[in-house]
Short mmCIF file of C-alpha atoms and ligand atoms in Angstrom, two decimals:
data_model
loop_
_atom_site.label_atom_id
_atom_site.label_comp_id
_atom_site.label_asym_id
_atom_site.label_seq_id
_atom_site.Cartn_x
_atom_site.Cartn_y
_atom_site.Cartn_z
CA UNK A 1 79.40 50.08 48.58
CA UNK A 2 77.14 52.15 50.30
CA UNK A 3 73.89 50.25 51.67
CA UNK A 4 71.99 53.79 51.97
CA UNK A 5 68.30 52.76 50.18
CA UNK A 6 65.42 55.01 50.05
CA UNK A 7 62.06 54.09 51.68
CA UNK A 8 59.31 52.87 48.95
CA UNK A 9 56.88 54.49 51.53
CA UNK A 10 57.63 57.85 53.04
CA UNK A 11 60.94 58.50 50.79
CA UNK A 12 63.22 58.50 53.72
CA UNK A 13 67.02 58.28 52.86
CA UNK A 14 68.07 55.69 55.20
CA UNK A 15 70.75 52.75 55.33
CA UNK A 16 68.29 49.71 54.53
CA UNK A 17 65.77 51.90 52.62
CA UNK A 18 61.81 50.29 53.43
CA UNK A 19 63.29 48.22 55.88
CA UNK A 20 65.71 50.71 57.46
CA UNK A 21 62.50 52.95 57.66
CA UNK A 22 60.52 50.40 59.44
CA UNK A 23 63.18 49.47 62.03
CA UNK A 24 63.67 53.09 62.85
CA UNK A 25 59.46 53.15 63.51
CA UNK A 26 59.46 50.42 65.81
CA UNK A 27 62.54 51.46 67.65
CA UNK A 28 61.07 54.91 67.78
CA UNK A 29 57.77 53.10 68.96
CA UNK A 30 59.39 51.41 71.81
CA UNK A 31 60.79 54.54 73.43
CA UNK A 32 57.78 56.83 72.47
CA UNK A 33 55.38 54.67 74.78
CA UNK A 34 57.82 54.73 77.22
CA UNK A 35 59.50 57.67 77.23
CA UNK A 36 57.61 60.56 75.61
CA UNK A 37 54.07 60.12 75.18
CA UNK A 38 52.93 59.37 78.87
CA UNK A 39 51.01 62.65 79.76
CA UNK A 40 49.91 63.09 75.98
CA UNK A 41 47.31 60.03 75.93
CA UNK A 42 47.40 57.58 73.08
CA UNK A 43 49.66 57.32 70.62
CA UNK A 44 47.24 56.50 67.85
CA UNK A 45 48.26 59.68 65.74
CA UNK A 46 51.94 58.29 65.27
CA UNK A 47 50.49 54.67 64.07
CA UNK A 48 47.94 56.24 61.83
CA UNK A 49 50.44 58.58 60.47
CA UNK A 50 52.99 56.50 59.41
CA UNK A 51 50.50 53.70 58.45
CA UNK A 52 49.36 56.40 55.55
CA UNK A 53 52.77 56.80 55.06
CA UNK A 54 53.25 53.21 54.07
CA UNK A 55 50.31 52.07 52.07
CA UNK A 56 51.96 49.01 51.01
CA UNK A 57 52.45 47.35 54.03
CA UNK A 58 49.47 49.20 56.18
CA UNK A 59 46.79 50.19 53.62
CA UNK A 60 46.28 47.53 51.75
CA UNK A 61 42.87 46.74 52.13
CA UNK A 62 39.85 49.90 51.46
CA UNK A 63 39.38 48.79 55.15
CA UNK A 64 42.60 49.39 56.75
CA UNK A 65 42.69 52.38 54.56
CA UNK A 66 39.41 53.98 55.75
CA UNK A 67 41.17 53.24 59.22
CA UNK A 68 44.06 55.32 59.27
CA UNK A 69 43.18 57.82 57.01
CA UNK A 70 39.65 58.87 59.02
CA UNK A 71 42.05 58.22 62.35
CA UNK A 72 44.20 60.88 61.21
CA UNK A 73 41.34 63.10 59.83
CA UNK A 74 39.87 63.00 63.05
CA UNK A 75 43.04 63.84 65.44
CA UNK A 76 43.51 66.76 62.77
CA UNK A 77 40.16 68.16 62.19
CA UNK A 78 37.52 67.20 64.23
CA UNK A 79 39.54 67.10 67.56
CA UNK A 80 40.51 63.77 68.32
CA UNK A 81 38.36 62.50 70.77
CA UNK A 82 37.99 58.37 72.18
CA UNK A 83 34.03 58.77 71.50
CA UNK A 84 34.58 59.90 67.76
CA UNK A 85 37.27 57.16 67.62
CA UNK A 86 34.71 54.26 68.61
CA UNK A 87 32.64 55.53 66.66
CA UNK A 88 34.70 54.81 63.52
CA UNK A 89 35.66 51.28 64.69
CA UNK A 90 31.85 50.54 65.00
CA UNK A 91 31.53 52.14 61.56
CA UNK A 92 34.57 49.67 60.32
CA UNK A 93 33.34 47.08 62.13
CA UNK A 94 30.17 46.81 60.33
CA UNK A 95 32.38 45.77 57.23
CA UNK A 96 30.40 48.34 55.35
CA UNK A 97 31.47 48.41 51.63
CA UNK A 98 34.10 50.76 50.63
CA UNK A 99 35.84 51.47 47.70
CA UNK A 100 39.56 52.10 47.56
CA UNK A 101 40.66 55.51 46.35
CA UNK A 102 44.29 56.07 44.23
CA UNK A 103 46.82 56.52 46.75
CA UNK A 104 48.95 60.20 46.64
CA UNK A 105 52.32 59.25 45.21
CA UNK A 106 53.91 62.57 46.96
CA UNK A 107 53.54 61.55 50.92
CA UNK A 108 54.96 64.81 52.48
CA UNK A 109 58.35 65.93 53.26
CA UNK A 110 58.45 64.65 56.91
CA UNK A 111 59.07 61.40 57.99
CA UNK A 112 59.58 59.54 61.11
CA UNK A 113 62.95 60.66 61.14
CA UNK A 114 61.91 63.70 61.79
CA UNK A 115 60.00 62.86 65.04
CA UNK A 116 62.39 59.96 65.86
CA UNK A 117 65.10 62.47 66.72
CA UNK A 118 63.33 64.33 69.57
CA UNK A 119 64.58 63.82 72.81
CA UNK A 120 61.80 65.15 75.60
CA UNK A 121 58.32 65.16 75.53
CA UNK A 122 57.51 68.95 74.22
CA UNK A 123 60.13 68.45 70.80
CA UNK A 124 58.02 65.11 70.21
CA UNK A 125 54.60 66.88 70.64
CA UNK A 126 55.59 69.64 68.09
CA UNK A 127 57.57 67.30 65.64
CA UNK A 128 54.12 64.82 65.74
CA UNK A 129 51.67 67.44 65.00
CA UNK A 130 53.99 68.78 62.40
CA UNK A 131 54.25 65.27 60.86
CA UNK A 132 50.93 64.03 61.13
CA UNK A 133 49.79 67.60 58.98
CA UNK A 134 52.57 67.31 56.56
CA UNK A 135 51.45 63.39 55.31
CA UNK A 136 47.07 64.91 56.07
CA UNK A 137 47.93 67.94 53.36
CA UNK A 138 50.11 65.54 51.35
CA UNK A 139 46.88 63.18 51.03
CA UNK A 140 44.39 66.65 49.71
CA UNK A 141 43.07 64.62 46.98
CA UNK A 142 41.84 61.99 49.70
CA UNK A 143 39.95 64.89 52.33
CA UNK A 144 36.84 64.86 50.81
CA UNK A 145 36.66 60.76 50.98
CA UNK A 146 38.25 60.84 54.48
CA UNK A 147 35.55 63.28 55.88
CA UNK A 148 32.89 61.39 54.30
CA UNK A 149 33.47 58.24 55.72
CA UNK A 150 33.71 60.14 59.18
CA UNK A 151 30.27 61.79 58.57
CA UNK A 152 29.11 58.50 57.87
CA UNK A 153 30.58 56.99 60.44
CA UNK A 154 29.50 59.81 63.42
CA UNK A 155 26.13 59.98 61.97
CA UNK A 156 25.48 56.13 62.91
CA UNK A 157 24.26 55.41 66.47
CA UNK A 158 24.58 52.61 68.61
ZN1 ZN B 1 59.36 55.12 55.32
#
């Protein structure tokens, strides 16, 4: 008997399937904060990516949704910076009410596999960006929500 499962998330072949998946993430986790990231700032992009990834466990509120989804909109298209990013967790903060979209079924052909396997810093940078715009163009029917809420968002003060 073979215990290879697929992930109900991201679709990753793996031996323990969802929970395979998730062991590999925190394991990869672990030795990303220590090992690879440390000249590359936060590591933000990798949480928010794989969150999207795994709607059932990390999306399950509109909230946590808006969260990841505008985190990763932001890193991609509007350049990623800490003032942009506080200025979403003010916006979610304000518990402002927001509806939750239909999640993509399709959640892009990379997984955390993919970055899990690099060994030095440069392989992880280039496997992250490629993962984190794989899962953004897998969630196209979500853009226009995700760059509304960050218009909404960046156009609150204080
Ligand atoms: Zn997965």
């Amino acid at each position: 008997m073979s215990d290879l499962g697929t992930c109900d998330g991201c679709g990753l072949e793996i031996a323990g399937g969802t929970h395979g998946c998730q062991a590999l993430f925190d394991q990869f986790r672990l030795r990303e904060s220590a090992e690879l990231a440390h000249d590359y700032g936060p590591t933000r992009l990798t949480i928010d990516t794989y969150s999207v990834q795994h709607p059932d466990r990390y999306c399950v509120s509109a909230k946590s949704l808006a969260a990841h989804l505008t985190g990763l909109c932001w890193a991609l298209e509007r350049g990623g910076s800490e003032a942009g990013l506080r200025a979403l967790q003010r916006w979610l903060n304000r518990s402002v009410p927001l509806d939750k979209p239909d999640i993509p079924k399709d959640r892009g052909k990379l997984t955390v596999a993919d970055i899990a396997s690099a060994v030095e810093t440069a392989a992880y940078q280039g496997a992250l960006d490629r993962w984190a715009r794989s899962t953004w163009e897998a969630y196209s029917p979500l853009h226009e929500v995700a760059r509304h809420w960050i218009d909404e968002a960046v156009s609150q003060r204080g």
